[in-house]
Short mmCIF file of C-alpha atoms and ligand atoms in Angstrom, two decimals:
data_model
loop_
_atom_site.label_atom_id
_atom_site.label_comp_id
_atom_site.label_asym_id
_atom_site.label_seq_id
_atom_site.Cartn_x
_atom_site.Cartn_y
_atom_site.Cartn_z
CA UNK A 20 -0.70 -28.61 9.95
CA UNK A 21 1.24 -26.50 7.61
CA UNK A 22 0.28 -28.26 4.84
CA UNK A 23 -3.34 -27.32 5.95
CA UNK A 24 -1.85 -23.36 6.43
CA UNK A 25 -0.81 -23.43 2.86
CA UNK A 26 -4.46 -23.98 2.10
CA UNK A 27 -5.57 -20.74 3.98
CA UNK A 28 -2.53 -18.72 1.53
CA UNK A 29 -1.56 -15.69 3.46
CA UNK A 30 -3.86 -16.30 6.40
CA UNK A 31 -0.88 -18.06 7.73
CA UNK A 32 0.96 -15.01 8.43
CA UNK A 33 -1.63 -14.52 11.51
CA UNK A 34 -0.36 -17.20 13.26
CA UNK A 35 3.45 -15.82 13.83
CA UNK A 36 6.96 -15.14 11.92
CA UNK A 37 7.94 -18.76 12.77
CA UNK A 38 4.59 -19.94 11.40
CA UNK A 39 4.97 -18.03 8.33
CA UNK A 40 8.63 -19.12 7.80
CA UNK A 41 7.63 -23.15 7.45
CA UNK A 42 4.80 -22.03 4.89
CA UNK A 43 7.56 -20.00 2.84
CA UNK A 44 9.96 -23.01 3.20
CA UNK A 45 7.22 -25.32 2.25
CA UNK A 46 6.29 -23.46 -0.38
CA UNK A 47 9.98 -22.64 -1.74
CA UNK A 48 9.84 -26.73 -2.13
CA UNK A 49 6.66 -27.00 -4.33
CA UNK A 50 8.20 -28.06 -7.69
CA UNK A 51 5.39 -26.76 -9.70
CA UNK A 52 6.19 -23.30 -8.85
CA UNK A 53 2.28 -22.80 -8.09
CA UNK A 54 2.58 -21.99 -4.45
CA UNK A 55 4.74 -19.32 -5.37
CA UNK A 56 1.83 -17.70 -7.71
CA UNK A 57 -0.50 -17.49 -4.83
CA UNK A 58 -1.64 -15.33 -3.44
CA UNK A 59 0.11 -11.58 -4.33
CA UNK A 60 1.18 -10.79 -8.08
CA UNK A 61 4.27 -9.74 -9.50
CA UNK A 62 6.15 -11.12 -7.00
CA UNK A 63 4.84 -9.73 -3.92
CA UNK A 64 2.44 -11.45 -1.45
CA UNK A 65 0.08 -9.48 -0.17
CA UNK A 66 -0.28 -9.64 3.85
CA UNK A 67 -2.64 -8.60 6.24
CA UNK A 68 -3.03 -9.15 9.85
CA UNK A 69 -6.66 -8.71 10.19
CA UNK A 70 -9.31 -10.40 7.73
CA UNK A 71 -10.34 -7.38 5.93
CA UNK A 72 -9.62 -3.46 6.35
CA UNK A 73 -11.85 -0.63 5.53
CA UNK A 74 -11.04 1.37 1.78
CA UNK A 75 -10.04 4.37 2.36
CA UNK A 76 -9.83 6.67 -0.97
CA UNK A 77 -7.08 9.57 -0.98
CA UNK A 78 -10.27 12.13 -0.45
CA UNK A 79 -10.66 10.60 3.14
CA UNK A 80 -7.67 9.87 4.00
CA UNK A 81 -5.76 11.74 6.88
CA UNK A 82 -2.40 11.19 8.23
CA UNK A 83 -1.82 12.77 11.98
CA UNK A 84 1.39 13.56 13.66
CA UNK A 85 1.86 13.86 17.65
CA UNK A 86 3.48 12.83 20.67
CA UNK A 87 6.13 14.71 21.30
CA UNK A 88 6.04 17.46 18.74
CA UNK A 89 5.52 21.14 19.00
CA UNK A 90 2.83 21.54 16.49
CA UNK A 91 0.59 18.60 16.37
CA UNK A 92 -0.68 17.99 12.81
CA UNK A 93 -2.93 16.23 10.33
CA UNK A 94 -2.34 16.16 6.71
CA UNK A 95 -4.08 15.44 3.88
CA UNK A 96 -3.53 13.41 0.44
CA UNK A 97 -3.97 16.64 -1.21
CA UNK A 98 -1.46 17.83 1.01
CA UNK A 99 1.02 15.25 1.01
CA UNK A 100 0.98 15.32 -2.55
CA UNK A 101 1.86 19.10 -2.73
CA UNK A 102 4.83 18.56 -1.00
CA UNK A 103 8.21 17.46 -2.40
CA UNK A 104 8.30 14.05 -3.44
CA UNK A 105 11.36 11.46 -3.44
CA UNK A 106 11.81 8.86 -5.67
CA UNK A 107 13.67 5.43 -4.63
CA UNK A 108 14.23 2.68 -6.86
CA UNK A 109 15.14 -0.31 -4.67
CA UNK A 110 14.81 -4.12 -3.91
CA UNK A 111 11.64 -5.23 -1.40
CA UNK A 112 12.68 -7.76 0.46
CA UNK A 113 10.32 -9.94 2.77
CA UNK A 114 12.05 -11.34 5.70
CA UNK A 115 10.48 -15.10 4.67
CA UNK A 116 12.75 -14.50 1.62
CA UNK A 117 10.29 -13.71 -1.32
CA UNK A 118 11.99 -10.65 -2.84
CA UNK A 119 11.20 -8.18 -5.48
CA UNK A 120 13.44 -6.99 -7.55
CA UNK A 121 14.15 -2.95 -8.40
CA UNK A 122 10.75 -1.42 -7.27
CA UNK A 123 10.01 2.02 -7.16
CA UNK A 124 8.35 3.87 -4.67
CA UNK A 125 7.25 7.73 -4.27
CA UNK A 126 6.78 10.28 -2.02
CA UNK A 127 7.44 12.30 1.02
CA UNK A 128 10.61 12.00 3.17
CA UNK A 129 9.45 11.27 6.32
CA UNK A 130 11.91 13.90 7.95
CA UNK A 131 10.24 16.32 6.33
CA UNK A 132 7.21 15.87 8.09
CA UNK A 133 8.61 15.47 11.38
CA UNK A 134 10.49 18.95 10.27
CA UNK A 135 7.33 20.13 9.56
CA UNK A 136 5.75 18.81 13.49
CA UNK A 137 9.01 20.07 15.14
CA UNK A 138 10.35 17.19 17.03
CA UNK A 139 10.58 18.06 20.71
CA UNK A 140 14.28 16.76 22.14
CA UNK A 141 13.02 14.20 24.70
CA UNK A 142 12.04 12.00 21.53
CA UNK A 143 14.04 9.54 20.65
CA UNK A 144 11.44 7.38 18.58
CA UNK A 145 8.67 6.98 15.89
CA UNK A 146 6.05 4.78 16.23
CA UNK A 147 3.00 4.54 13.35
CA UNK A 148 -0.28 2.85 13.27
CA UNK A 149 -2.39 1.95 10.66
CA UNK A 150 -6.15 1.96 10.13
CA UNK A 151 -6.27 -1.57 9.80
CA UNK A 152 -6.57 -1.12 13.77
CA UNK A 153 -3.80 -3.45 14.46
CA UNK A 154 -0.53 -3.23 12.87
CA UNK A 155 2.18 -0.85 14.06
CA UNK A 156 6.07 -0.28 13.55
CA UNK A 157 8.36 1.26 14.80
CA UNK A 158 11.64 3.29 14.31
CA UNK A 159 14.12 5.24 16.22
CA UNK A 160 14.47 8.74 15.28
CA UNK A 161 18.16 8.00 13.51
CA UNK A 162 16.39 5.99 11.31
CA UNK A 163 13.58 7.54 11.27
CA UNK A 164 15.61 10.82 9.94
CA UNK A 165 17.18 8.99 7.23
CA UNK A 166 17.09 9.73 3.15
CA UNK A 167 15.45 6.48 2.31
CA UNK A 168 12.63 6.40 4.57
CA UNK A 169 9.67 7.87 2.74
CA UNK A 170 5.58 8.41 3.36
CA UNK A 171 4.78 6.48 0.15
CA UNK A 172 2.17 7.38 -2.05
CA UNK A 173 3.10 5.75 -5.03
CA UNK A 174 4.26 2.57 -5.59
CA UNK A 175 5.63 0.74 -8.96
CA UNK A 176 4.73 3.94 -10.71
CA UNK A 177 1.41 4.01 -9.94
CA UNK A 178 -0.94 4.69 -6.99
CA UNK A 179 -0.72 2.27 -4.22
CA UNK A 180 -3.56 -0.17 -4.34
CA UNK A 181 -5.52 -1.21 -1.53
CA UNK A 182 -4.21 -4.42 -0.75
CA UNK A 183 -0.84 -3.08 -1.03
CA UNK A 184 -1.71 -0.82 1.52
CA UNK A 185 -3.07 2.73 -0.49
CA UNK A 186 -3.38 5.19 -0.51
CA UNK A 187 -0.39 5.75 2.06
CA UNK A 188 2.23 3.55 3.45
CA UNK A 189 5.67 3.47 4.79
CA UNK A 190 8.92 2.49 2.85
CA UNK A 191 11.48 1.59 4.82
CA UNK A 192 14.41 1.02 1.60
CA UNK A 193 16.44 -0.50 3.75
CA UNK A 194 14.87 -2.38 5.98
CA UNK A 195 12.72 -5.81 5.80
CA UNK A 196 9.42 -4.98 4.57
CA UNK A 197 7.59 -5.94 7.60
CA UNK A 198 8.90 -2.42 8.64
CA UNK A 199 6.89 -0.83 5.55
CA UNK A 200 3.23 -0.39 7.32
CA UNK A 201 0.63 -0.13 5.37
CA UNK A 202 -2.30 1.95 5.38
CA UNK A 203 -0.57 4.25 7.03
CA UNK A 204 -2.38 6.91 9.67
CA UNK A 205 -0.35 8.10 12.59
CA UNK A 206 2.94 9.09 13.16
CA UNK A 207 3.41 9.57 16.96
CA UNK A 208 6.83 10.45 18.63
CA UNK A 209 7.69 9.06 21.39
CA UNK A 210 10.24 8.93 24.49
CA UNK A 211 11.19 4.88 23.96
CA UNK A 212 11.52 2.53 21.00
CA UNK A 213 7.67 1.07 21.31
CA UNK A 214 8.08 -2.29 19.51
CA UNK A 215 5.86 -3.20 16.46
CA UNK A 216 3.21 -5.78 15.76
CA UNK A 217 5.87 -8.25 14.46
CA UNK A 218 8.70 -7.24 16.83
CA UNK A 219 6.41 -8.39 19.70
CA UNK A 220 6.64 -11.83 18.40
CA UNK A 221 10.13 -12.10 17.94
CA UNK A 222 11.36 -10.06 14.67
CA UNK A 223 14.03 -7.54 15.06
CA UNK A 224 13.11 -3.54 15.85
CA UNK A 225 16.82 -2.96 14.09
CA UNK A 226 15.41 -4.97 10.78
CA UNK A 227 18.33 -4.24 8.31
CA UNK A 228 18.42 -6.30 5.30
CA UNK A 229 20.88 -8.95 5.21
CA UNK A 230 21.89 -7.98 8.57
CA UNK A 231 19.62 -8.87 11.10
CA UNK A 232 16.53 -11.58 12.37
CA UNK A 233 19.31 -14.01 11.77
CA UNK A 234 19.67 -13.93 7.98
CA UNK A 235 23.43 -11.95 7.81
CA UNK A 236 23.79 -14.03 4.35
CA UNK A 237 20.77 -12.34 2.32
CA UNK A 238 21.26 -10.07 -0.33
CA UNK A 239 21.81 -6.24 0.45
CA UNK A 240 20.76 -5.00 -2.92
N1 MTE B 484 -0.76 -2.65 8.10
C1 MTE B 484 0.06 -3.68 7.76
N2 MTE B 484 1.26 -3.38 7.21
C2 MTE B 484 2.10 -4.38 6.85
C3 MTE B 484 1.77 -5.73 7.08
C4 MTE B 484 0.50 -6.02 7.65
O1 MTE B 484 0.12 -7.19 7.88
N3 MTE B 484 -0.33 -4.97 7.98
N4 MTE B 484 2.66 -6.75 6.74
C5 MTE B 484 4.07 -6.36 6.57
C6 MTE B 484 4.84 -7.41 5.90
S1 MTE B 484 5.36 -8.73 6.85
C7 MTE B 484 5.22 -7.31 4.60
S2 MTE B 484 6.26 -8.44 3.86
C8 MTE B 484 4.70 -6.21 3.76
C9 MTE B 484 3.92 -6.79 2.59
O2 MTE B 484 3.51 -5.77 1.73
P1 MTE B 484 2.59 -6.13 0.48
O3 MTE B 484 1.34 -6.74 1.03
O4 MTE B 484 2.36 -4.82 -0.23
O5 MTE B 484 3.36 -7.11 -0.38
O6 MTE B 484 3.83 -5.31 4.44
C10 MTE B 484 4.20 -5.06 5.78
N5 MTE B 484 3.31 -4.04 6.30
MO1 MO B 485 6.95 -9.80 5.52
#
């Protein structure tokens, strides 16, 4: 059965964290080193949770923030991209345990848009969706606030391709990268910590690296 997963490459990830962590174990065995070239490059896998998800090119893109904000707003790549942008050079770090080293991502820090929305004081939370039509994450708004949390728009000095979810997706530096949603569309405040896509089947909302979903001895760099 898993051997049969390792067949379908990333398609595995579908079928649950626990799923996913035999493939990664099976595939940390494989002494040819193949497994580990399929099916992302560079180092990275590339992971979806639906089959295929729509292009969207920075001219059509739109990111909205709501819930509980004074000014509801939508904002462009243009837009986006006008606005100050933060570099972070850091290590990505899949919770299965494939890791990249030194990566740097680009863009706006995500407290600057909720600045910008005006977060209303009964929220104590962030969710986001994605326009794959499925994923979501989650933050609370400590975290949510913090200096290494940015609204990506470039990624290993470039733009962020599509499968790595372009033109816009969360980076979460400190955090598993299951918290980093791609294809990134809405920012919504909330009241309560709404649980993500992941975190529903079992993964920590609190996803620190090195310090949570049971892995305490992984690397923090
Ligand atoms: N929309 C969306 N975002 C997502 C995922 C996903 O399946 N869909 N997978 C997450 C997981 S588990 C990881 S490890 C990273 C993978 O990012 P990459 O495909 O750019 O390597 O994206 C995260 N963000
Ligand atoms: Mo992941």
């Amino acid at each position: 059965m898993v051997l049969g997963m390792l067949g379908l490459g990333a398609a595995g990830v579908a079928a649950g964290p626990y799923l996913q962590r035999a493939v990664e174990q099976v595939t940390s065995r494989d002494p040819t080193g193949l497994a580990d070239l399929l099916p992302g490059g560079g180092g990275f896998r590339y992971y979806s949770v639906v089959d295929s998800v729509p292009e969207r090119r920075p001219e059509e893109y739109a990111l909205t923030v709501d819930g509980l904000v004074e000014r509801p707003v939508s904002h462009g790549f243009a837009a986006l991209q006008a606005m100050e942008q933060t570099r972070i050079v850091h290590d990505v770090q899949c919770v299965t345990g494939w890791r990249v080293p030194a990566v740097p991502f680009e863009g706006v820090r995500l407290s600057r848009l909720l600045d910008a929305a005006g977060v209303r004081p009964e929220a104590t939370a962030v969710r986001f969706t994605c326009f794959d039509g499925s994923y979501s994450e989650s933050l609370t708004l400590e975290q949510a606030r913090r200096d290494d949390v940015l609204v990506a728009l470039r990624m290993q000095d470039g733009p962020i391709g599509h499968q790595h979810g372009g033109p816009v997706r969360l980076y979460v530096a400190p955090m598993y990268f299951y918290k980093s949603a791609k294809w990134l569309s809405g920012i919504t405040l909330t009241s309560t910590v709404q649980p993500g896509y992941w975190e529903n089947y079992g993964y920590d909302v609190d996803a620190w690296v090195g310090r949570s979903n049971g892995r305490d001895d992984a690397p923090t760099g």
